[in-house]
Coordinates of C-alpha atoms in Angstrom, one line a residue:
Chain A
V290 CA 12.7 -3.7 27.0
L291 CA 8.7 -3.9 26.6
T292 CA 6.5 -2.2 29.0
V293 CA 2.9 -2.1 29.0
D294 CA 2.5 0.9 28.4
Q295 CA 3.6 1.0 25.0
I296 CA 0.4 -1.0 24.0
P297 CA -1.6 1.9 23.2
W298 CA -4.7 -1.0 23.5
F299 CA -4.1 -1.5 27.1
S300 CA -4.8 2.2 28.2
S301 CA -7.2 2.3 26.3
A302 CA -9.9 -0.5 27.4
C303 CA -11.4 -1.4 30.4
H304 CA -10.0 -3.6 32.6
S305 CA -12.5 -4.9 34.9
Q306 CA -15.0 -6.1 32.0
A307 CA -14.9 -9.4 31.0
W308 CA -12.4 -10.2 27.9
L309 CA -11.4 -14.2 26.2
V310 CA -7.6 -14.6 25.3
G311 CA -6.8 -17.0 23.1
V312 CA -3.7 -18.9 23.8
S313 CA -2.4 -21.8 22.8
G314 CA 1.0 -22.1 24.9
G315 CA 3.1 -20.7 22.7
A316 CA 5.1 -17.6 22.9
D317 CA 2.9 -15.3 21.3
S318 CA -0.4 -16.0 23.6
V319 CA 1.5 -16.9 26.9
A320 CA 3.3 -13.4 26.2
L321 CA -0.5 -11.6 26.3
L322 CA -1.2 -13.3 29.0
H323 CA 1.3 -12.2 31.3
L324 CA 1.0 -8.6 30.0
L325 CA -2.5 -8.6 30.4
K326 CA -1.9 -9.6 34.0
A327 CA 0.5 -6.8 35.0
A328 CA -1.4 -3.9 33.2
G329 CA -4.1 -5.2 35.9
F330 CA -6.8 -6.6 33.7
L331 CA -8.6 -8.8 36.2
N332 CA -11.4 -10.6 34.6
L333 CA -10.0 -12.9 31.7
T334 CA -11.2 -16.6 31.1
V335 CA -8.1 -18.0 29.1
C336 CA -9.5 -19.9 26.0
H337 CA -7.2 -22.6 24.2
L338 CA -7.9 -25.3 21.6
D339 CA -6.7 -28.7 20.9
H340 CA -7.0 -29.4 17.6
G341 CA -6.1 -32.6 17.4
L342 CA -3.4 -32.8 15.3
R343 CA -1.1 -33.2 17.2
G344 CA -2.4 -36.6 20.1
Q345 CA 0.0 -36.4 23.0
A346 CA 1.9 -33.3 22.6
A347 CA -1.7 -31.4 22.7
A348 CA -2.0 -33.0 25.8
G349 CA 0.6 -31.2 27.1
D350 CA 0.1 -27.9 26.0
A351 CA -3.7 -27.8 27.2
E352 CA -2.4 -28.6 30.5
F353 CA 0.6 -25.7 30.3
V354 CA -2.3 -23.2 29.9
K355 CA -5.0 -24.7 32.6
R356 CA -2.0 -24.2 35.0
L357 CA -0.9 -21.3 33.9
A358 CA -4.6 -19.3 34.0
D359 CA -4.7 -21.0 37.6
Q360 CA -1.4 -19.4 38.5
L361 CA -2.4 -15.6 37.0
G362 CA -6.2 -16.4 38.7
Y363 CA -8.3 -16.7 35.5
A364 CA -10.8 -18.9 34.5
C365 CA -9.9 -21.2 31.9
E366 CA -11.8 -23.2 28.6
V367 CA -10.0 -26.1 27.1
A368 CA -11.8 -27.9 24.3
Q369 CA -10.8 -30.9 21.7
G370 CA -11.3 -29.6 18.3
N371 CA -11.2 -32.6 15.3
V372 CA -9.5 -31.0 12.4
R373 CA -9.2 -34.0 10.3
Q374 CA -12.7 -35.2 10.8
R375 CA -13.7 -31.7 9.7
M376 CA -11.4 -31.8 6.5
E377 CA -12.8 -35.0 6.1
E378 CA -16.8 -34.9 6.7
R379 CA -16.5 -31.0 4.8
R380 CA -13.6 -31.5 2.3
E381 CA -12.4 -28.2 4.0
S382 CA -8.7 -27.9 3.9
L383 CA -6.5 -28.6 6.4
E384 CA -6.2 -24.4 7.1
T385 CA -10.1 -23.4 6.4
A386 CA -11.3 -26.7 8.7
A387 CA -8.6 -25.5 11.5
R388 CA -9.7 -21.7 11.2
H389 CA -13.2 -23.0 11.3
E390 CA -12.7 -25.5 14.9
R391 CA -11.6 -22.2 16.0
H392 CA -14.1 -20.0 15.1
A393 CA -17.1 -22.5 16.7
F394 CA -15.0 -22.9 19.4
F395 CA -14.8 -19.0 20.2
A396 CA -18.5 -18.6 19.4
A397 CA -19.0 -21.3 21.8
C398 CA -17.1 -19.8 24.4
A399 CA -18.8 -16.6 23.7
L400 CA -22.4 -17.7 24.4
K401 CA -20.5 -19.5 27.5
Y402 CA -19.1 -16.4 29.1
G403 CA -21.6 -13.8 27.4
C404 CA -18.4 -12.3 25.9
Q405 CA -17.9 -11.0 22.8
Q406 CA -14.2 -9.5 23.2
V407 CA -11.7 -12.7 22.0
L408 CA -7.6 -10.8 22.8
L409 CA -5.6 -12.5 20.4
G410 CA -1.7 -12.5 20.2
H411 CA -1.7 -11.8 16.7
H412 CA 1.8 -9.4 16.6
A413 CA 3.6 -7.4 13.9
D414 CA 5.4 -10.3 12.9
D415 CA 2.4 -11.7 11.9
Q416 CA 1.6 -8.6 10.4
A417 CA 4.0 -8.2 8.0
E418 CA 3.6 -12.1 6.9
T419 CA -0.1 -10.5 6.4
V420 CA 0.2 -7.4 4.2
L421 CA 3.1 -8.8 1.9
W422 CA 1.0 -12.0 1.6
N423 CA -2.1 -9.8 0.8
L424 CA -0.1 -7.3 -1.6
L425 CA 0.8 -10.6 -3.6
R426 CA -2.4 -12.0 -4.2
G427 CA -5.3 -8.9 -3.7
S428 CA -5.7 -5.0 -5.6
H429 CA -6.1 -3.6 -2.1
G430 CA -2.5 -2.2 -1.2
L431 CA -1.7 -3.0 2.0
R432 CA -4.4 -4.4 3.6
G433 CA -3.3 -6.0 6.8
M434 CA -5.5 -7.3 10.5
Q435 CA -7.1 -4.8 11.8
T436 CA -6.7 -4.0 15.9
V437 CA -10.5 -4.4 16.0
Q438 CA -12.3 -6.3 13.6
K439 CA -16.3 -7.4 14.3
F440 CA -16.5 -11.0 13.0
T441 CA -19.6 -12.9 12.2
T442 CA -19.2 -17.1 12.7
E443 CA -20.8 -19.6 10.0
T444 CA -23.7 -19.7 12.9
G445 CA -24.3 -16.5 12.9
V446 CA -22.4 -15.8 16.8
E447 CA -20.8 -12.2 17.0
L448 CA -17.2 -11.6 17.7
E449 CA -14.8 -9.2 18.1
W450 CA -11.0 -9.9 17.4
I451 CA -8.5 -7.6 19.4
R452 CA -5.2 -7.9 18.5
P453 CA -3.2 -5.5 20.8
L454 CA -0.1 -7.0 19.8
L455 CA -0.1 -5.6 16.1
G456 CA 2.5 -3.3 17.3
V457 CA 5.2 -5.2 19.1
C458 CA 7.3 -7.5 17.2
H459 CA 8.0 -11.3 18.1
S460 CA 11.3 -11.0 19.3
D461 CA 10.7 -8.3 21.3
L462 CA 7.7 -10.9 23.1
V463 CA 10.6 -13.5 23.7
R464 CA 12.2 -10.9 25.4
W465 CA 9.6 -9.7 27.4
L466 CA 9.1 -13.5 28.9
E467 CA 12.4 -14.8 29.0
T468 CA 13.0 -11.5 31.1
G469 CA 10.7 -12.1 33.3
G470 CA 11.4 -16.1 33.6
H471 CA 8.0 -16.9 32.4
P472 CA 8.1 -20.1 30.5
W473 CA 6.1 -21.1 27.6
R474 CA 5.8 -24.1 25.2
E475 CA 7.9 -24.8 22.1
D476 CA 6.7 -26.0 18.7
L477 CA 3.5 -26.0 19.1
S478 CA 1.2 -27.0 15.7
N479 CA 0.6 -23.8 14.5
A480 CA -2.6 -25.3 12.5
E481 CA -2.0 -22.2 9.3
P482 CA -1.1 -22.3 6.1
I483 CA 2.6 -22.9 5.8
A484 CA 4.6 -23.2 3.4
I485 CA 4.8 -19.8 1.6
R486 CA 3.8 -16.9 4.7
N487 CA 6.9 -18.7 6.6
R488 CA 8.9 -18.5 3.5
L489 CA 7.1 -14.5 3.3
R490 CA 8.3 -14.6 7.3
N491 CA 11.5 -16.1 6.9
E492 CA 13.1 -15.1 4.1
V493 CA 12.0 -11.9 2.5
L494 CA 11.5 -9.7 5.9
P495 CA 14.9 -10.5 6.6
Q496 CA 16.1 -10.0 3.4
L497 CA 14.1 -6.4 2.9
A498 CA 15.4 -5.6 6.1
E499 CA 19.3 -6.6 5.4
I500 CA 19.5 -4.9 2.2
S501 CA 17.7 -1.9 2.7
G502 CA 18.9 -1.4 5.8
R503 CA 15.2 -0.2 7.1
D504 CA 13.1 -1.9 9.5
A505 CA 10.6 -4.0 6.9
V506 CA 8.3 -5.2 9.3
A507 CA 7.7 -2.1 10.5
A508 CA 7.5 -0.5 6.9
L509 CA 5.0 -3.1 6.4
G510 CA 2.9 -2.3 9.5
R511 CA 2.9 1.6 8.7
G512 CA 1.7 0.7 5.1
A513 CA -1.5 -1.3 6.9
R514 CA -2.8 1.6 9.4
V515 CA -2.0 4.3 6.7
T516 CA -3.7 1.7 3.7
E517 CA -6.3 1.4 6.7
E518 CA -7.3 4.6 7.0
W519 CA -7.9 4.9 3.1
L520 CA -10.4 2.1 3.3
E521 CA -11.8 4.3 6.4
L522 CA -11.8 7.8 4.2
E523 CA -13.8 5.3 1.6
T524 CA -16.6 4.6 3.6
W525 CA -16.8 8.0 5.3
A526 CA -17.0 9.5 1.7
L527 CA -19.5 7.4 -0.1
A528 CA -21.7 8.0 3.1
Q529 CA -21.3 11.8 2.3
T530 CA -22.5 11.7 -1.6
T531 CA -25.7 10.3 -2.8
V532 CA -25.1 8.1 -5.5
L533 CA -28.6 6.3 -5.9
D534 CA -32.0 7.8 -7.0
P535 CA -34.8 7.7 -5.2
Q536 CA -35.3 4.4 -7.4
G537 CA -32.2 2.5 -5.9
R538 CA -30.3 2.6 -9.1
L539 CA -27.3 4.4 -10.1
H540 CA -26.8 7.9 -10.9
L541 CA -23.8 7.8 -14.0
P542 CA -24.2 11.9 -13.7
T543 CA -23.2 12.0 -9.6
L544 CA -20.8 9.0 -10.4
R545 CA -18.8 10.5 -13.0
G546 CA -17.9 13.6 -10.5
L547 CA -16.6 11.4 -8.4
P548 CA -12.6 10.0 -8.2
R549 CA -11.9 6.8 -9.5
A550 CA -11.7 5.0 -5.8
L551 CA -14.8 6.6 -5.0
Q552 CA -16.5 5.1 -7.8
R553 CA -15.8 1.6 -7.3
R554 CA -16.4 1.9 -3.5
A555 CA -19.8 2.5 -5.0
L556 CA -20.5 0.3 -7.6
R557 CA -19.1 -2.4 -4.8
R558 CA -21.7 -1.6 -2.7
F559 CA -23.8 -1.4 -5.0
L560 CA -23.8 -4.9 -6.3
E561 CA -23.4 -6.2 -3.1
A562 CA -26.9 -5.0 -2.2
S563 CA -28.3 -6.7 -5.8
G564 CA -26.8 -10.2 -4.4
I565 CA -23.7 -10.2 -5.8
R566 CA -20.8 -10.3 -3.3
A567 CA -18.1 -11.2 -6.1
A568 CA -17.3 -8.8 -7.3
D569 CA -13.8 -8.5 -7.5
S570 CA -11.1 -5.8 -9.1
D571 CA -11.9 -6.9 -13.0
L572 CA -15.9 -7.0 -12.3
L573 CA -15.1 -3.3 -10.6
E574 CA -13.4 -2.4 -13.9
R575 CA -15.6 -3.7 -16.4
G576 CA -18.6 -2.0 -14.9
L577 CA -17.2 1.0 -14.6
S578 CA -16.5 1.0 -18.8
L579 CA -20.1 1.5 -18.8
L580 CA -19.5 5.1 -17.5
E581 CA -18.2 5.8 -20.9
V582 CA -21.3 6.3 -23.3
E583 CA -19.3 4.9 -26.1
H584 CA -18.9 1.6 -24.2
P585 CA -21.4 -1.1 -24.8
A586 CA -24.6 -0.3 -22.3
V587 CA -24.4 -4.0 -21.0
I588 CA -22.2 -6.1 -18.9
N589 CA -22.4 -10.0 -17.3
L590 CA -22.6 -10.3 -13.7
P591 CA -21.6 -13.8 -12.4
G592 CA -24.8 -15.4 -11.4
G593 CA -25.9 -14.5 -14.7
G594 CA -28.0 -11.4 -14.2
K595 CA -26.4 -8.2 -15.9
L596 CA -25.3 -4.6 -15.4
R597 CA -27.4 -2.1 -17.3
R598 CA -26.8 1.5 -18.5
R599 CA -29.7 3.5 -19.4
A600 CA -31.6 6.6 -19.2
A601 CA -27.8 7.5 -16.9
R602 CA -28.9 5.3 -14.5
L603 CA -27.0 1.6 -13.9
S604 CA -29.3 -1.6 -13.1
V605 CA -29.4 -5.5 -12.5
E606 CA -31.5 -7.1 -14.0
P607 CA -31.5 -10.6 -12.3
G608 CA -30.3 -13.6 -14.2
Chain B
V146 CA 3.7 -10.8 -27.5
L147 CA 3.3 -7.0 -27.1
T148 CA 2.0 -5.0 -29.5
V149 CA 0.9 -0.9 -29.6
D150 CA -2.2 -0.8 -28.8
Q151 CA -1.2 -2.5 -25.0
I152 CA -0.2 0.5 -24.1
P153 CA -3.1 3.0 -23.0
W154 CA -0.9 6.3 -23.1
F155 CA -0.4 6.0 -27.2
S156 CA -4.1 6.0 -28.6
S157 CA -4.7 8.6 -25.5
A158 CA -2.2 10.6 -26.9
C159 CA -1.9 13.6 -29.9
H160 CA 0.1 11.6 -32.6
S161 CA 1.1 14.9 -34.4
Q162 CA 1.3 17.0 -30.7
A163 CA 5.4 17.7 -30.2
W164 CA 7.0 15.6 -27.6
L165 CA 10.4 14.9 -26.2
V166 CA 11.9 11.6 -25.9
G167 CA 14.4 10.7 -23.9
V168 CA 17.0 8.1 -25.1
S169 CA 20.2 6.8 -23.1
G170 CA 20.5 4.0 -26.2
G171 CA 19.4 1.2 -23.6
A172 CA 16.7 -1.7 -23.5
D173 CA 14.4 0.5 -22.4
S174 CA 14.2 3.7 -24.0
V175 CA 15.6 2.7 -27.5
A176 CA 11.9 0.6 -27.3
L177 CA 9.9 2.9 -26.4
L178 CA 11.0 5.1 -29.5
H179 CA 10.5 2.1 -31.9
L180 CA 7.0 1.9 -30.2
L181 CA 6.4 5.3 -30.7
K182 CA 7.3 4.9 -34.0
A183 CA 5.4 2.0 -34.6
A184 CA 2.2 3.9 -33.5
G185 CA 2.4 6.9 -35.3
F186 CA 4.0 9.6 -33.4
L187 CA 5.4 12.2 -35.7
N188 CA 7.0 15.0 -34.2
L189 CA 9.6 13.4 -31.9
T190 CA 12.4 15.7 -30.6
V191 CA 15.0 12.7 -29.4
C192 CA 17.2 13.9 -26.6
H193 CA 20.2 12.3 -25.0
L194 CA 22.2 13.0 -22.0
D195 CA 26.0 12.3 -22.1
H196 CA 26.5 12.4 -18.5
G197 CA 30.4 12.2 -18.5
L198 CA 31.1 9.6 -16.0
R199 CA 31.8 6.8 -18.9
G200 CA 33.9 8.4 -21.5
Q201 CA 34.4 6.6 -24.6
A202 CA 31.9 4.0 -24.3
A203 CA 29.1 7.3 -24.0
A204 CA 30.7 8.5 -27.1
G205 CA 29.6 5.3 -28.9
D206 CA 26.3 5.7 -26.6
A207 CA 25.4 9.0 -28.2
E208 CA 26.1 8.4 -32.1
F209 CA 24.5 5.2 -31.6
V210 CA 21.4 7.6 -30.8
K211 CA 21.9 9.7 -33.1
R212 CA 21.9 6.8 -35.9
L213 CA 18.6 6.3 -34.6
A214 CA 16.9 9.3 -34.8
D215 CA 18.3 9.7 -38.3
Q216 CA 16.9 6.7 -39.4
L217 CA 13.1 6.7 -38.1
G218 CA 13.2 10.8 -39.5
Y219 CA 13.1 12.5 -36.0
A220 CA 15.6 14.9 -34.4
C221 CA 17.9 14.4 -31.9
E222 CA 19.5 16.7 -29.3
V223 CA 22.8 15.3 -27.6
A224 CA 24.5 17.2 -25.1
Q225 CA 27.1 16.3 -23.0
G226 CA 27.0 17.0 -19.3
N227 CA 29.6 17.0 -16.2
V228 CA 28.5 14.9 -13.1
R229 CA 31.4 15.2 -11.5
Q230 CA 32.1 18.3 -11.8
R231 CA 29.2 19.4 -10.4
M232 CA 29.5 16.4 -7.1
E233 CA 32.4 18.8 -6.6
E234 CA 31.2 21.8 -7.1
R235 CA 28.1 21.6 -5.0
R236 CA 28.8 18.6 -2.4
E237 CA 26.0 16.5 -3.7
S238 CA 25.9 12.8 -4.2
L239 CA 26.6 11.2 -7.8
E240 CA 22.8 10.4 -7.8
T241 CA 21.2 13.9 -7.1
A242 CA 23.6 15.2 -9.1
A243 CA 23.4 13.1 -12.2
R244 CA 19.5 13.6 -11.9
H245 CA 20.2 17.5 -11.9
E246 CA 22.0 17.7 -14.6
R247 CA 19.2 15.5 -16.9
H248 CA 17.4 18.2 -15.1
A249 CA 19.1 20.7 -16.8
F250 CA 19.4 19.3 -20.2
F251 CA 15.4 18.3 -20.3
A252 CA 14.7 22.3 -19.6
A253 CA 17.2 23.5 -22.1
C254 CA 15.4 21.3 -24.4
A255 CA 11.8 22.2 -23.4
L256 CA 13.0 25.7 -23.8
K257 CA 14.5 25.4 -27.5
Y258 CA 11.6 23.1 -28.5
G259 CA 8.9 24.7 -26.8
C260 CA 7.8 21.4 -25.7
Q261 CA 7.3 20.9 -22.1
Q262 CA 6.3 17.4 -22.3
V263 CA 9.3 14.7 -22.0
L264 CA 8.3 10.2 -22.6
L265 CA 10.5 8.1 -20.6
G266 CA 11.1 4.5 -20.8
H267 CA 10.1 3.9 -17.1
H268 CA 8.5 0.5 -17.4
A269 CA 6.5 -1.9 -14.8
D270 CA 10.3 -3.3 -13.1
D271 CA 11.5 -0.1 -11.9
Q272 CA 8.1 1.0 -11.2
A273 CA 8.1 -2.3 -9.1
E274 CA 11.4 -1.1 -7.6
T275 CA 10.0 2.1 -6.5
V276 CA 6.8 0.7 -4.8
L277 CA 9.3 -1.2 -2.5
W278 CA 11.8 0.5 -2.0
N279 CA 9.4 3.8 -1.1
L280 CA 7.7 1.3 0.8
L281 CA 9.9 0.1 3.2
R282 CA 11.5 4.3 3.7
G283 CA 8.0 6.0 4.0
S284 CA 5.0 6.3 5.2
H285 CA 2.4 6.8 2.3
G286 CA 2.2 2.9 1.6
L287 CA 3.0 2.0 -2.1
R288 CA 3.7 4.8 -3.9
G289 CA 5.1 4.7 -7.0
M290 CA 6.0 7.1 -11.0
Q291 CA 2.9 8.5 -12.2
T292 CA 2.3 8.0 -15.2
V293 CA 2.1 11.5 -15.8
Q294 CA 3.8 13.6 -13.4
K295 CA 3.9 17.4 -13.3
F296 CA 7.2 19.0 -12.1
T297 CA 9.0 22.1 -12.1
T298 CA 13.4 21.8 -12.2
E299 CA 15.8 23.7 -9.9
T300 CA 15.6 26.7 -12.3
G301 CA 11.8 27.4 -12.6
V302 CA 11.3 25.1 -16.0
E303 CA 8.0 23.3 -15.7
L304 CA 8.3 19.9 -17.3
E305 CA 5.6 16.6 -17.5
W306 CA 7.1 13.7 -17.3
I307 CA 5.6 11.1 -18.9
R308 CA 5.7 7.3 -18.3
P309 CA 4.0 5.3 -21.5
L310 CA 5.5 2.1 -20.4
L311 CA 5.3 1.9 -16.7
G312 CA 2.4 -1.3 -17.0
V313 CA 5.1 -3.4 -19.2
C314 CA 7.6 -5.0 -18.1
H315 CA 11.1 -4.8 -19.2
S316 CA 11.6 -8.7 -20.5
D317 CA 8.6 -7.7 -22.5
L318 CA 10.0 -4.9 -24.2
V319 CA 13.3 -7.1 -24.6
R320 CA 11.5 -9.8 -26.9
W321 CA 9.3 -7.4 -28.5
L322 CA 13.1 -5.4 -29.8
E323 CA 14.4 -8.5 -30.7
T324 CA 11.2 -10.0 -32.4
G325 CA 11.8 -6.6 -34.3
G326 CA 15.4 -6.9 -34.8
H327 CA 15.7 -3.5 -33.1
P328 CA 19.7 -3.4 -31.7
W329 CA 20.0 -1.3 -28.5
R330 CA 23.3 -0.5 -26.9
E331 CA 24.5 -2.9 -23.6
D332 CA 26.0 -2.1 -20.0
L333 CA 24.8 1.7 -20.4
S334 CA 26.2 3.6 -17.4
N335 CA 22.5 4.1 -15.1
A336 CA 24.2 7.1 -13.2
E337 CA 21.0 6.0 -10.7
P338 CA 21.7 5.4 -6.9
I339 CA 22.0 1.5 -7.4
A340 CA 23.0 -1.4 -5.0
I341 CA 19.7 -1.2 -2.9
R342 CA 17.6 -0.5 -5.6
N343 CA 19.4 -3.4 -7.8
R344 CA 19.1 -5.7 -5.1
L345 CA 15.3 -5.3 -4.5
R346 CA 15.2 -5.5 -8.5
N347 CA 17.2 -9.1 -8.8
E348 CA 17.1 -10.2 -5.2
V349 CA 13.4 -9.8 -3.9
L350 CA 11.6 -9.4 -6.8
P351 CA 11.9 -13.1 -8.0
Q352 CA 12.1 -14.3 -4.6
L353 CA 8.8 -13.1 -3.9
A354 CA 7.5 -14.4 -7.3
E355 CA 9.1 -17.6 -6.6
I356 CA 7.9 -18.4 -2.7
S357 CA 4.3 -17.3 -3.8
G358 CA 4.1 -18.1 -7.4
R359 CA 2.5 -14.8 -8.4
D360 CA 3.2 -12.2 -10.6
A361 CA 5.8 -9.7 -7.8
V362 CA 5.9 -6.8 -10.2
A363 CA 1.9 -6.4 -11.4
A364 CA 1.2 -6.5 -7.8
L365 CA 3.7 -4.0 -6.7
G366 CA 2.0 -1.9 -10.0
R367 CA -1.4 -2.6 -8.9
G368 CA -0.9 -1.2 -5.5
A369 CA 0.7 1.8 -6.6
R370 CA -2.3 1.9 -9.0
V371 CA -4.8 2.0 -6.1
T372 CA -2.6 4.0 -3.8
E373 CA -2.4 6.5 -6.4
E374 CA -6.3 6.8 -6.6
W375 CA -6.3 7.2 -2.7
L376 CA -4.1 10.4 -2.8
E377 CA -6.3 11.3 -5.5
L378 CA -9.6 10.9 -3.0
E379 CA -7.6 12.3 -0.3
T380 CA -7.3 15.7 -2.9
W381 CA -10.8 15.1 -3.7
A382 CA -12.5 14.8 -0.1
L383 CA -10.6 18.2 1.0
A384 CA -11.9 20.5 -1.9
Q385 CA -15.1 19.0 -0.8
T386 CA -14.7 20.4 3.2
T387 CA -14.4 23.7 4.4
V388 CA -12.0 23.2 7.6
L389 CA -10.4 27.1 7.8
D390 CA -12.3 29.8 9.6
P391 CA -12.7 33.2 8.1
Q392 CA -9.3 34.1 9.6
G393 CA -8.0 31.0 8.1
R394 CA -6.9 29.4 11.2
L395 CA -8.2 25.3 11.4
H396 CA -11.5 24.8 12.6
L397 CA -11.1 21.7 15.2
P398 CA -14.4 20.9 15.7
T399 CA -14.6 20.5 11.6
L400 CA -11.4 18.3 11.4
R401 CA -12.7 16.1 14.7
G402 CA -15.7 15.0 12.4
L403 CA -13.0 13.7 9.8
P404 CA -11.6 10.7 9.2
R405 CA -7.9 10.3 10.3
A406 CA -6.4 10.4 6.6
L407 CA -8.2 13.8 5.5
Q408 CA -7.2 15.2 9.2
R409 CA -3.6 14.2 8.3
R410 CA -3.8 15.7 5.0
A411 CA -5.6 19.0 6.3
L412 CA -3.4 19.4 8.5
R413 CA -0.3 18.8 6.4
R414 CA -2.0 21.2 3.8
F415 CA -2.1 23.8 6.5
L416 CA 1.4 23.6 7.6
E417 CA 2.7 23.7 3.8
A418 CA 0.5 27.0 3.3
S419 CA 1.9 28.4 6.8
G420 CA 5.6 28.2 5.2
I421 CA 6.5 24.7 7.0
R422 CA 7.3 21.9 3.9
A423 CA 9.3 19.4 6.1
A424 CA 5.8 18.1 7.9
D425 CA 6.7 14.5 8.2
S426 CA 4.5 11.9 9.6
D427 CA 5.6 12.5 12.9
L428 CA 5.2 15.8 12.8
L429 CA 1.6 15.5 11.7
E430 CA 1.0 12.9 14.7
R431 CA 2.3 15.2 16.9
G432 CA 0.2 18.1 15.2
L433 CA -3.0 15.9 15.7
S434 CA -2.8 15.4 19.0
L435 CA -3.6 18.8 19.7
L436 CA -7.3 18.0 18.7
E437 CA -7.6 16.2 21.9
V438 CA -8.1 18.9 25.0
E439 CA -6.5 16.9 27.3
H440 CA -3.1 17.2 25.6
P441 CA -0.7 20.0 25.9
A442 CA -2.1 22.8 23.1
V443 CA 1.3 23.7 21.4
I444 CA 3.7 21.7 20.2
N445 CA 6.9 23.1 18.4
L446 CA 7.2 23.0 15.0
P447 CA 10.3 22.8 12.5
G448 CA 12.1 26.3 12.2
G449 CA 11.1 27.7 15.5
G450 CA 7.3 28.2 15.0
K451 CA 5.2 27.1 17.2
L452 CA 1.4 25.2 16.1
R453 CA -1.1 26.3 18.9
R454 CA -4.7 25.5 20.0
R455 CA -6.8 28.3 21.2
A456 CA -10.6 28.6 21.4
A457 CA -11.3 25.3 19.1
R458 CA -8.7 26.7 16.3
L459 CA -5.5 25.1 15.1
S460 CA -3.1 28.5 14.1
V461 CA 0.7 28.9 13.6
E462 CA 2.7 31.3 15.8
P463 CA 6.3 32.2 13.9
G464 CA 9.3 31.7 15.1

């Protein structure tokens, strides 16, 4: 059975500091809140957003969360969003609009309570599903959610998402709640995407486990950790290396001496510094082809600019 | 439709050099052989091993391969293994015994023909299945097969496995064979492990593609490439760093300044140099706990030795 000391973040964090906690009323976030209480966190503000998608049932959720916060002796902030209106006004998808409403809500809480840290109930199954979905559509290996992630909202508010339960699976949280006799709200509107991710979770992950006789959720979690460490290694290694010349151009002889992962990271950083934020792996591959002198000396950039090789340097020419 | 210039290895390799090619007679290796011919490789030796598992059908495979090599104007080496006998004599699994028989066969070919390079027909679906299986049971992210892999057999013969088709999927190979009117042998004994890997390939990969609308095989291939690049980055970064003191002990202040991935790699290398080859992620994690002075100063090593922290250094004490 799950215990509080199995959650590393709990012992590393300051128990008297102020923290915001996102609580929908569902099992995961309710378990997070009770676990925080059990671990001795004193100064929490429970934050609950009604996305405005479920009418009356949502009012019940908000009531449940308010009562729970009250019972546990924590402050509570409840707000009403309007995802549908935002979808229409800004032509956003349900998923995007819901996410932006949540960000705006947490930004408002952060300003009101003078606290940037937001604790969230994401767990190992969420992580496995995220890792698998990122793997299928991306080119960064097994990227998942991070336990601590700095984030700036659209409106420029700096937040820090903190996910203490990323190593704990959903069924262990439910068992823990049941053992403690803690109720939660079922069938919450999870204004999240949906079909694909749900099918990855409900069909693929159990099937992987059944076929392999291994814990697929744990394997994907390990994969996400090792990938995070590799990205950290890239950052570190790039900081050890001077790849720009005094004029701020990419120095090709230096770049050629680096391993491929670092070449790619250096080029991405260089393009970002030149205002090219959309450097996908295709663009990076084309950009790195400039390292070879037998290749053409210029490639086109999104936005009309060019990346040009001249005098053993790469530089960006604006469009 | 597949063309020879879509296979990068073909244009980078020397067409007049001698190469061994493993050909079972199945679609993949037969396609590899025809593609090599079409790309203009002159000096191939076709190598075929009968594992001794299928009786008469195997004789038909060997005949087929011999005739094909003859038609294409290549030398051919056919041998008879005895996997069952090896299983009994050495108490090996079918999978292990079959692998060792193949290694022994290729080692013999390498010595006979003075050629270490062995071309193999592994393709993108093999790669995806390998990556997924490694992901489920390991802790190295998305490791797959490498296009070029140095290998030393049990008997000390150095070989190089080369897999030019790792980026091409099986169905493209079959279509290419059909278009060219090239026959192959069906239902070959694939003395490989089996149930798990077949189910990953036949059930999980198509389901991932169906659910996500993405090419899961390609995604796992991309993942393997980026993982290979990260491992190469680790090797490079470790070579840039002096982690040993003049007495050959691990220097903790240096180690503490490195990112986690590099700490782990440095410790693994250090343990290997001390004869500890079985450093799994658990042992490495325990070893790295010695970096923190509040942790105990010694851990046990497999084989009875100890890894000890003293005077800001780590050293191995033999058991």
